[in-house]
PDB file of C-alpha atoms in Angstrom:
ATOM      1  CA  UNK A   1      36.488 -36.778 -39.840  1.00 49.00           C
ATOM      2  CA  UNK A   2      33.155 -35.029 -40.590  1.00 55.00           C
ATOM      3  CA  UNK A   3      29.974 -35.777 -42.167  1.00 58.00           C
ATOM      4  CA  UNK A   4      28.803 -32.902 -44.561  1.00 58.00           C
ATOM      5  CA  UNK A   5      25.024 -32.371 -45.357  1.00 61.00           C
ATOM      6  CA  UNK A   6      25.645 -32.071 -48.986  1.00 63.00           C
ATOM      7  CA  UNK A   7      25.260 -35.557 -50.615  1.00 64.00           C
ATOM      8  CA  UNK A   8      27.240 -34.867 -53.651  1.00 66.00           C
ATOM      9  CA  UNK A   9      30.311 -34.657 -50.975  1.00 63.00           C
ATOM     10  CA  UNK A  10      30.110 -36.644 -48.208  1.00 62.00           C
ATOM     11  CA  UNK A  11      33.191 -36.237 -47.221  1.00 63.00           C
ATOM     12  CA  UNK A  12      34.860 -32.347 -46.597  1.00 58.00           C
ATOM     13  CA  UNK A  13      37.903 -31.250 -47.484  1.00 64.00           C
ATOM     14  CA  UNK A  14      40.128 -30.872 -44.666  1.00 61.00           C
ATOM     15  CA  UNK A  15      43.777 -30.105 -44.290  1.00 64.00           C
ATOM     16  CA  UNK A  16      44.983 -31.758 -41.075  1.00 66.00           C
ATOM     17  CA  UNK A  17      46.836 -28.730 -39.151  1.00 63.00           C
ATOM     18  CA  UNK A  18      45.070 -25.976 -40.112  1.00 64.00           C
ATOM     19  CA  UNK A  19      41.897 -24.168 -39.095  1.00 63.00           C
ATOM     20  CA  UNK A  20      39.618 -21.549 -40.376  1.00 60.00           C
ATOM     21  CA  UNK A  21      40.181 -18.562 -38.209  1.00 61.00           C
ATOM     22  CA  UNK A  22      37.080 -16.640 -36.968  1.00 62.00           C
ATOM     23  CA  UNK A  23      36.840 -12.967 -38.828  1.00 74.00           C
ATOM     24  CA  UNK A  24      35.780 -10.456 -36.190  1.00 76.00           C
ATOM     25  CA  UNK A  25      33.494  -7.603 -37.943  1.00 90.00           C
ATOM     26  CA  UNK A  26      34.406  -4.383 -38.744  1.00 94.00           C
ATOM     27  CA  UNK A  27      32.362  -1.385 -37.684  1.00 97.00           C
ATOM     28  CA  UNK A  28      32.843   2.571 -39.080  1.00 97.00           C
ATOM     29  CA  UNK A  29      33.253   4.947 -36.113  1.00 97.00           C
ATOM     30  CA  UNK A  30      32.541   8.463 -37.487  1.00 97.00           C
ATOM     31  CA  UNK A  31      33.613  11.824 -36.256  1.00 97.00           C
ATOM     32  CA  UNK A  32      31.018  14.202 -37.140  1.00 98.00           C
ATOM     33  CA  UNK A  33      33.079  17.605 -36.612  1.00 97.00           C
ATOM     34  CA  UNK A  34      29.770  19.594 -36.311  1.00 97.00           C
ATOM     35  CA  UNK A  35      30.630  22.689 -38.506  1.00 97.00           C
ATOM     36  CA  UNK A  36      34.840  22.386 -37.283  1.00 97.00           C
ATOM     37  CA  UNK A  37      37.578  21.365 -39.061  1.00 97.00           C
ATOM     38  CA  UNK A  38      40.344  19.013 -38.869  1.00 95.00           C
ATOM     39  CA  UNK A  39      43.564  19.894 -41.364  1.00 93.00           C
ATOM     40  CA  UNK A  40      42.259  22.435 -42.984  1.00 93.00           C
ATOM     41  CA  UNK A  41      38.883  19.651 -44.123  1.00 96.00           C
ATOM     42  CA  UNK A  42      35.215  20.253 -42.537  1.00 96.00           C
ATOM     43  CA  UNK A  43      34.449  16.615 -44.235  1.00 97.00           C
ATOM     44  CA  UNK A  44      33.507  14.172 -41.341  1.00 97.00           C
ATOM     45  CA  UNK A  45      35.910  11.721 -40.615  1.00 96.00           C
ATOM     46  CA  UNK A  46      35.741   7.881 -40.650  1.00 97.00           C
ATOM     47  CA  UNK A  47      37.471   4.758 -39.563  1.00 96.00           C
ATOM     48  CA  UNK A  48      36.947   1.477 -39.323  1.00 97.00           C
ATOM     49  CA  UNK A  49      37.836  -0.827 -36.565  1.00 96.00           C
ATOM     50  CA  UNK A  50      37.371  -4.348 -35.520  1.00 96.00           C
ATOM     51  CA  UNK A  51      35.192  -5.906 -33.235  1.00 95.00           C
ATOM     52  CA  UNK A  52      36.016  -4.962 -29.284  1.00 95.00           C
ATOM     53  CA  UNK A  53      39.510  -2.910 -30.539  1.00 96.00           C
ATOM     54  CA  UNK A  54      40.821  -0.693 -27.959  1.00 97.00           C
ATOM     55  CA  UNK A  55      40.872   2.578 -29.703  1.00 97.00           C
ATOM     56  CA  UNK A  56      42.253   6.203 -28.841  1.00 97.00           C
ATOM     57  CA  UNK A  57      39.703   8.823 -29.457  1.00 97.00           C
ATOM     58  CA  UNK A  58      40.652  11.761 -32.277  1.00 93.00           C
ATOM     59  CA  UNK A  59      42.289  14.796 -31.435  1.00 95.00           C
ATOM     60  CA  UNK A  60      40.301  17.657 -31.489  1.00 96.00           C
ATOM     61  CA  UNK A  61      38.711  19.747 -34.283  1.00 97.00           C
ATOM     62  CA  UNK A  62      38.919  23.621 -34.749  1.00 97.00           C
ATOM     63  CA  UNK A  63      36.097  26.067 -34.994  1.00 97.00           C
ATOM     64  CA  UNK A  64      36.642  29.856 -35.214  1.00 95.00           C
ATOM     65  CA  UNK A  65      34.525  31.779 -32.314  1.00 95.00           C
ATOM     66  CA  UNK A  66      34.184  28.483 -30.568  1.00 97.00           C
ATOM     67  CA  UNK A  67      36.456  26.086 -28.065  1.00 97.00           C
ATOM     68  CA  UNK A  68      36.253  22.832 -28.393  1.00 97.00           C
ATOM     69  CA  UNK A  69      34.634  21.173 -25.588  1.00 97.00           C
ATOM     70  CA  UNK A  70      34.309  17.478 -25.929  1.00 97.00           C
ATOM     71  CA  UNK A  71      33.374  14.528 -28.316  1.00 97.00           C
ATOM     72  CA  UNK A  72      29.517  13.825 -27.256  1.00 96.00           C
ATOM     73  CA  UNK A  73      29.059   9.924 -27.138  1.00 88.00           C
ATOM     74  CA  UNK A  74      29.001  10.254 -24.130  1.00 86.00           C
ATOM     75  CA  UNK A  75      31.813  12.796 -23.326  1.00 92.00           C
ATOM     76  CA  UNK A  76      34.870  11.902 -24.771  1.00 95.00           C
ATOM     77  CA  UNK A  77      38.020  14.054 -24.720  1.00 96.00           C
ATOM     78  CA  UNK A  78      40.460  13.296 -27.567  1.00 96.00           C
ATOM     79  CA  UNK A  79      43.045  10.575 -26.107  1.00 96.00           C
ATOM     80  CA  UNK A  80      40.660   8.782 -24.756  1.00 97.00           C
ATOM     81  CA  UNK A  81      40.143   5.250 -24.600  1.00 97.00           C
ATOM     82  CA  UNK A  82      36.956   3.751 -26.333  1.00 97.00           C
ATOM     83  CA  UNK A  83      36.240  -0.125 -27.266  1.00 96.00           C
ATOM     84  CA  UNK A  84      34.641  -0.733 -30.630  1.00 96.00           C
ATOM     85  CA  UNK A  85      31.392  -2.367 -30.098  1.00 95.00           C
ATOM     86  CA  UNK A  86      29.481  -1.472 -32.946  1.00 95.00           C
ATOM     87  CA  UNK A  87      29.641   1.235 -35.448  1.00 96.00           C
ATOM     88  CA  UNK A  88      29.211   4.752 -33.463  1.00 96.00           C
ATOM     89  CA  UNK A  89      29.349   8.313 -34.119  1.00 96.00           C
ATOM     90  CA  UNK A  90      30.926  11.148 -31.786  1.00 97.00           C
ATOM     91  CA  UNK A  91      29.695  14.550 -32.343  1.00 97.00           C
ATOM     92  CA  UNK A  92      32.393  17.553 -31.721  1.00 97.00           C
ATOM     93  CA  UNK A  93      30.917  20.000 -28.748  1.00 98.00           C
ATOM     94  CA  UNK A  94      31.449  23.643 -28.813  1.00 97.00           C
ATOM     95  CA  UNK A  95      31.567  26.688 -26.256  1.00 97.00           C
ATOM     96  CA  UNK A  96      30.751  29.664 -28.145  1.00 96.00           C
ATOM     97  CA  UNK A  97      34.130  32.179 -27.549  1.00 95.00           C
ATOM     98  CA  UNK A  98      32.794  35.604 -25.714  1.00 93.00           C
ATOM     99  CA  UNK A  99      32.575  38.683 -27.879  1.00 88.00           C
ATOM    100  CA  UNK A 100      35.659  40.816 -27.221  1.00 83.00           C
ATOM    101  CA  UNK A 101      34.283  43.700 -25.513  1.00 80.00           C
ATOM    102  CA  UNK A 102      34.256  47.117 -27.572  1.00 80.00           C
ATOM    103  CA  UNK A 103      36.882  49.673 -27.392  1.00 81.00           C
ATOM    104  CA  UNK A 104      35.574  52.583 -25.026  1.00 78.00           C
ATOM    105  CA  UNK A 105      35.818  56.049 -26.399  1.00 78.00           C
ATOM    106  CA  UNK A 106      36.810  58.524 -23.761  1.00 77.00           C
ATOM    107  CA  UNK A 107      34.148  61.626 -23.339  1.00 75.00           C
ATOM    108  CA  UNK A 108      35.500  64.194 -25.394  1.00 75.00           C
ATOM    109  CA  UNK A 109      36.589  67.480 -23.268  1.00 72.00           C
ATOM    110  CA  UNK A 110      34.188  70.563 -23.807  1.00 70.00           C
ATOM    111  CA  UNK A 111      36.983  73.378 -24.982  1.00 64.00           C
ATOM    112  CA  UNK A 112      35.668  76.614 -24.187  1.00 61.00           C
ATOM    113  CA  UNK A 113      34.515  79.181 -26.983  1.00 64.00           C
ATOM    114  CA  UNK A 114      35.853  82.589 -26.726  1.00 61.00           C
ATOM    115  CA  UNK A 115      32.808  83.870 -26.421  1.00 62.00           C
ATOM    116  CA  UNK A 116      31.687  82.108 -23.187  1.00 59.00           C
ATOM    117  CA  UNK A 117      31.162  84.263 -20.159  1.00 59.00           C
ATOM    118  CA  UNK A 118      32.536  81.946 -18.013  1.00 58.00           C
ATOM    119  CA  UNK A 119      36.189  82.166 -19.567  1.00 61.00           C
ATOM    120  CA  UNK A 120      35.841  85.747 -19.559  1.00 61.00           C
ATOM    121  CA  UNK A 121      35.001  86.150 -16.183  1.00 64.00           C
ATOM    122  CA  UNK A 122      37.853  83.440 -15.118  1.00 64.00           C
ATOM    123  CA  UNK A 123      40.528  85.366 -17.061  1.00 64.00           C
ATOM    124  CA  UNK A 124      39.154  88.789 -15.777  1.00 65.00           C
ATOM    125  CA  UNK A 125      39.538  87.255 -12.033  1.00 65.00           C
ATOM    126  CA  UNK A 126      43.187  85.869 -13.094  1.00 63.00           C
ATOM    127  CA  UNK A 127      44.357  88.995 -14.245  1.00 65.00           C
ATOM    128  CA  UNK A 128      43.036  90.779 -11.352  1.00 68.00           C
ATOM    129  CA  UNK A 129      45.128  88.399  -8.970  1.00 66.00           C
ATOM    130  CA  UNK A 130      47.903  89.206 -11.114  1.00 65.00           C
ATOM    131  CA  UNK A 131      47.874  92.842 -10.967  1.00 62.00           C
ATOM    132  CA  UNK A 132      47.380  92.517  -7.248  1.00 66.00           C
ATOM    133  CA  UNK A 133      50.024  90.427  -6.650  1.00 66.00           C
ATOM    134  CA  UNK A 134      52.453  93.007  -8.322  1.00 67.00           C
ATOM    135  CA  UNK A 135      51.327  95.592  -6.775  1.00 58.00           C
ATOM    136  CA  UNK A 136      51.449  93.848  -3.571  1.00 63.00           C
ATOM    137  CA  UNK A 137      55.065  93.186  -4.283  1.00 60.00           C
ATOM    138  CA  UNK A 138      55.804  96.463  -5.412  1.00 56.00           C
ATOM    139  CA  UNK A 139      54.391  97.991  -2.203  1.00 51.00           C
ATOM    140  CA  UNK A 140      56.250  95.230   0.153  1.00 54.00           C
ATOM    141  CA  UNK A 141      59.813  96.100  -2.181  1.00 56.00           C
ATOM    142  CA  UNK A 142      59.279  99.941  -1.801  1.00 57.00           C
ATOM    143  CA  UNK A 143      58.687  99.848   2.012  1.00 56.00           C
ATOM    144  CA  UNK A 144      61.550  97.509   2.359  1.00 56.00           C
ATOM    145  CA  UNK A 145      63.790 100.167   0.512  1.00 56.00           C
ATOM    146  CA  UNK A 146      62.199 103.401   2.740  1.00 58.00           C
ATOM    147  CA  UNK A 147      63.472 100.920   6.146  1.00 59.00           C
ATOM    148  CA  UNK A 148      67.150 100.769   4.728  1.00 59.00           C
ATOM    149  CA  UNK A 149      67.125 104.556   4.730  1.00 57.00           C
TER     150      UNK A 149
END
């Protein structure tokens, strides 16, 4: 039995059994993606959640050239635990991917012209080494028939 302030009802209307139960407010928590995207949308993404609710933090974004690295808000990693205590906003990390290095070309071989004195020379002394290795032979073959005689 209560006494309201309001003179026009001094008495307040209350239903024995029953009570008015407390309404915890609701805060946004935001997921700024920080030029990633999350199925196939770059739009940021936002919940809302109650008053010291356990929550699990969002899986991770995508970013091409880039790894994600954490959720900064701290540093959060997605499965995390976080407890709503007012409205908050985690910002997606990034580590810049290294460039794939470029292809090497290998040095290109100098073919010889058939005009450069160096072949000539080289295939002079090549075919001298060949004549002279016939001969050779020849002269080693004919002695070898004179001494079966």
């Amino acid at each position: 039995d209560g006494i309201s302030p309001d003179p026009d009802k001094p008495k307040p209307e209350v239903t024995p059994g029953t009570k008015d139960e407390p309404t915890r407010p609701i805060f946004v928590i935001t997921y700024d993606l920080n030029g990633g995207q999350y199925n196939g949308s770059t739009d940021d993404i936002h919940e809302e959640h109650m008053l010291n609710e356990v929550i699990t933090i969002h899986e991770a974004p995508t970013r091409e050239g880039y790894t994600f690295d954490y959720w900064k808000g701290s540093e959060y990693q997605p499965g995390d635990k976080y407890t709503v205590t007012g409205d908050h906003t985690f910002v997606a990390q990034w580590k810049k991917n290294p460039e794939p290095a470029a292809p090497v070309k290998p040095a290109k071989k100098r073919l010889p012209q058939t005009s450069d004195p160096t072949n000539v020379v080289a295939m002079g002394a090549l075919a001298a080494a060949g004549v002279a290795s016939i001969a050779s032979g020849m002269v080693i073959r004919r002695r070898k028939d004179e001494d079966e005689d």
